[in-house]
C-alpha positions as a printed Julia matrix, in Angstrom:
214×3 Matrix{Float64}:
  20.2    15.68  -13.07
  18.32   15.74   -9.77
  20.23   13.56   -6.93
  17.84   10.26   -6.17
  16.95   10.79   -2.6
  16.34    7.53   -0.57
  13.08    6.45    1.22
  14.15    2.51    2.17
  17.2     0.79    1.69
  17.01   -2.91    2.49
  20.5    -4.41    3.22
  21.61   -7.85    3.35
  17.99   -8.74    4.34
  17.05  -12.59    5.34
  13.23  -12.74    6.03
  10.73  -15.8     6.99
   8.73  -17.75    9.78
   8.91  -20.74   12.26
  12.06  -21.31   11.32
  12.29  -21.3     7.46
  13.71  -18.95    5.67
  11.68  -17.27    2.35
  13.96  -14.53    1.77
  17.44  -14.8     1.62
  20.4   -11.74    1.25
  18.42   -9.05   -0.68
  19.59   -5.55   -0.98
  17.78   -2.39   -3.13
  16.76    1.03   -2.66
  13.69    2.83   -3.63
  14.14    6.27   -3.67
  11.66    9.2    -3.89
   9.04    8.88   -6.66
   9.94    5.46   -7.15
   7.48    3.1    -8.44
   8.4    -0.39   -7.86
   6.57   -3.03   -8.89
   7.8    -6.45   -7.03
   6.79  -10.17   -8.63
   7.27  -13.7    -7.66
   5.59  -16.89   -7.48
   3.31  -17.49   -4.49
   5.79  -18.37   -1.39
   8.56  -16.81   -2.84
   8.26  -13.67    0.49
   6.61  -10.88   -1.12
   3.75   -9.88    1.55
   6.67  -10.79    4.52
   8.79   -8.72    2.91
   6.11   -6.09    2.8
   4.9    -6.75    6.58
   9.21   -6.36    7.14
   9.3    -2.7     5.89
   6.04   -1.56    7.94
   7.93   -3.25   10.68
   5.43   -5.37   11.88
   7.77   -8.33   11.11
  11.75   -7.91   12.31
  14.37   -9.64   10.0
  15.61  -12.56   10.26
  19.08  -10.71    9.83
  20.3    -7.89    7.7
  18.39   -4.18    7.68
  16.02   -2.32    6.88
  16.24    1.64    6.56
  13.72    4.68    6.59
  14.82    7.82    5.41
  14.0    11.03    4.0
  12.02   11.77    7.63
  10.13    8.47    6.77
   8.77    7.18    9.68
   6.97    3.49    9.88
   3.28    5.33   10.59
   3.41    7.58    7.7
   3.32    4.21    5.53
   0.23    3.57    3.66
  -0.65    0.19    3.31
  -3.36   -1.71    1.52
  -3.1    -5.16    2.39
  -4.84   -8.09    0.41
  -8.72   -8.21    0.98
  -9.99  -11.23    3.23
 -13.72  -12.12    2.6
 -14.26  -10.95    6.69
 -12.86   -7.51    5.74
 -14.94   -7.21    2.19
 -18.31   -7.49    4.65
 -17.09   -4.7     7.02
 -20.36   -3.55    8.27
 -18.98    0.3     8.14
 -19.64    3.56    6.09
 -17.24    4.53    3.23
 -16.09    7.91    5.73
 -15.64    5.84    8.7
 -13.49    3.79    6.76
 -10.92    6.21    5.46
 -11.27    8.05    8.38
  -9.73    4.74    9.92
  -6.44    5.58    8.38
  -5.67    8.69   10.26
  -5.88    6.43   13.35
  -2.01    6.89   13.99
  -2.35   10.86   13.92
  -4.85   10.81   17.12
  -2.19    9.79   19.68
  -4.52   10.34   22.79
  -7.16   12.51   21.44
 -10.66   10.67   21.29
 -11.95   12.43   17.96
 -10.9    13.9    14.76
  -9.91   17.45   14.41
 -11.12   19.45   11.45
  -8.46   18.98    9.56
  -8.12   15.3     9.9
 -11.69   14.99    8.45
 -10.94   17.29    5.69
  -7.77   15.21    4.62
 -10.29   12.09    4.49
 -12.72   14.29    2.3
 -10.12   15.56    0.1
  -8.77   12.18   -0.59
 -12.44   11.09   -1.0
 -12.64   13.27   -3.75
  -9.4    12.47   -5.18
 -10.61    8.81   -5.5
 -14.37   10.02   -6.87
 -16.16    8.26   -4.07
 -17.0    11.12   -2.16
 -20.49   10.63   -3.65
 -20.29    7.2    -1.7
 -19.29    8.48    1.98
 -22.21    7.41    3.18
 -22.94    4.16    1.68
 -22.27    0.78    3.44
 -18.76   -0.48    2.69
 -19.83   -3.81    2.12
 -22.37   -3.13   -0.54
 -20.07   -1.36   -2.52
 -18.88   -3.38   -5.75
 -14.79   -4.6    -5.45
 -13.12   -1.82   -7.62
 -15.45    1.02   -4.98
 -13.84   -0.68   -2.07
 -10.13   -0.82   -3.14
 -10.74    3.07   -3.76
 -12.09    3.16    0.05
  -8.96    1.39    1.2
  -6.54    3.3    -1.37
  -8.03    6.6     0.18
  -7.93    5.0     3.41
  -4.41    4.1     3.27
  -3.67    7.99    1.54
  -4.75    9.03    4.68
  -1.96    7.86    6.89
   0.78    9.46    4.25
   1.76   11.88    1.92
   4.99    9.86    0.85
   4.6     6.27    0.76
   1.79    3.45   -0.72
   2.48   -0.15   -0.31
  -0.09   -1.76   -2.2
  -0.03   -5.5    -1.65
  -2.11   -7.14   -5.01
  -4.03   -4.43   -5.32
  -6.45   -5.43   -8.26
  -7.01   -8.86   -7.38
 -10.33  -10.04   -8.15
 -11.23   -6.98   -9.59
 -12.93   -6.85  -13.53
 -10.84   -5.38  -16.38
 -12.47   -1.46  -16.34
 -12.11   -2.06  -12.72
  -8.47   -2.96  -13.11
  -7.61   -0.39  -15.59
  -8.79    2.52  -13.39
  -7.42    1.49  -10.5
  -4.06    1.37  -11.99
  -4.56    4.92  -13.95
  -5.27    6.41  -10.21
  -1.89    4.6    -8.58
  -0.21    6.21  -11.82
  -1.88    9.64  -11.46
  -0.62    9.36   -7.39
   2.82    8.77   -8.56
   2.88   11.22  -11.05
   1.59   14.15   -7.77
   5.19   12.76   -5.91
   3.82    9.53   -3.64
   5.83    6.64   -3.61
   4.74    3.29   -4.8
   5.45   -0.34   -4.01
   3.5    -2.5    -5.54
   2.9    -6.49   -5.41
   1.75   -7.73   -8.21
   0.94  -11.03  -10.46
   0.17   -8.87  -13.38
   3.52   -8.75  -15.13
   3.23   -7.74  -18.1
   0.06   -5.04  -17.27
   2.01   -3.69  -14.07
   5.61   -3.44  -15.88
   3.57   -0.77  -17.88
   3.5     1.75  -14.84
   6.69    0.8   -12.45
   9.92    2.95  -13.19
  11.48    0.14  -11.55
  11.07   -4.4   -10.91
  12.38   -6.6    -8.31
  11.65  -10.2    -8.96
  11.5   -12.16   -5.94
  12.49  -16.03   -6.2
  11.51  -18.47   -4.04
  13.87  -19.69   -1.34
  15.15  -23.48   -1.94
């Protein structure tokens, strides 16, 4: 039996805002290859808690833990769509392209191999055909590809997909969720938020149910 290797261990961990508290004392682990699937009523802390492990929200108390050479930029991240970012006036490329943003440091431009990772995952995602197409005229399920191969672009270990087929039709849905499986299944990480119970519970190896704070 292969040892579980950790990614993030959240200890003791208290999370909210101004004051109140929407997450109180939760510990787990997600180890390598984990998919997690994390549900909860609206309120109950699920995109904080998310916002907590990319660390662009500290804890109220407790801790949170990367490992396995997990640093917080090699986190993918595909945050819920606002109607501002669905009419990004930007090409399909320069959108993925956006996720390697962290590898740059103080270089001005891409190196070959930077654009190649963005065409590869492109490709991987079947809208390389659509590189050069408007992001904002593409239909929703063609844009949450765009940001899933955006966010594919700054890791090879970790997704953190926050509602990721909300909004979206039912074909839409479906594929989207076969090509989060088919990720998984090639050794990347998942964490998913999701309303979708009963669909989602389907693909996670693992649940956390978040309740809300009283």
């Amino acid at each position: 039996m292969t040892k579980s290797e950790p990614l993030i261990t959240c200890q003791n961990l208290t999370l909210g805002y101004e004051g109140k508290i929407v997450i109180s004392d939760l510990s787990f682990i997600v180890n390598k290859g984990d998919y997690l699937c994390i549900t909860g009523n609206n309120g109950s802390g699920k995109s904080t808690l998310m916002k907590a492990i990319l660390g662009l929200k500290p804890p109220m108390s407790g801790r949170i833990i990367l490992d396995g050479g997990l640093a917080a930029g090699e986190i993918g991240y595909l945050p819920q769509q606002t109607m501002i970012q669905k009419d990004f006036p930007a090409t399909v490329r320069e959108v993925v392209r956006s996720g390697l943003l962290n590898r740059l440091g103080l270089r001005p431009f891409y190196n070959a191999a930077e654009k190649a990772m963005a065409e590869d995952n492109m490709k991987k995602l079947g809208i390389d055909g659509l590189a050069g197409r408007c992001y904002r005229e593409l239909s929703g399920g063609q844009q949450q590809r765009t940001l899933l191969a955006r966010a594919l672009c700054a890791t090879r270990k970790i997704l953190l997909l926050d509602e990721p087929v909300a909004g979206l039709d039912p074909q839409a849905t479906a594929d989207l969720y076969t090509l989060i499986e088919t990720l998984n299944h090639e050794g990347i990480t998942i964490i998913m938020i999701s309303h979708d119970v009963d669909i989602s519970s389907g693909y996670a190896t693992n649940m956390l149910r978040i309740d809300e704070n009283k």
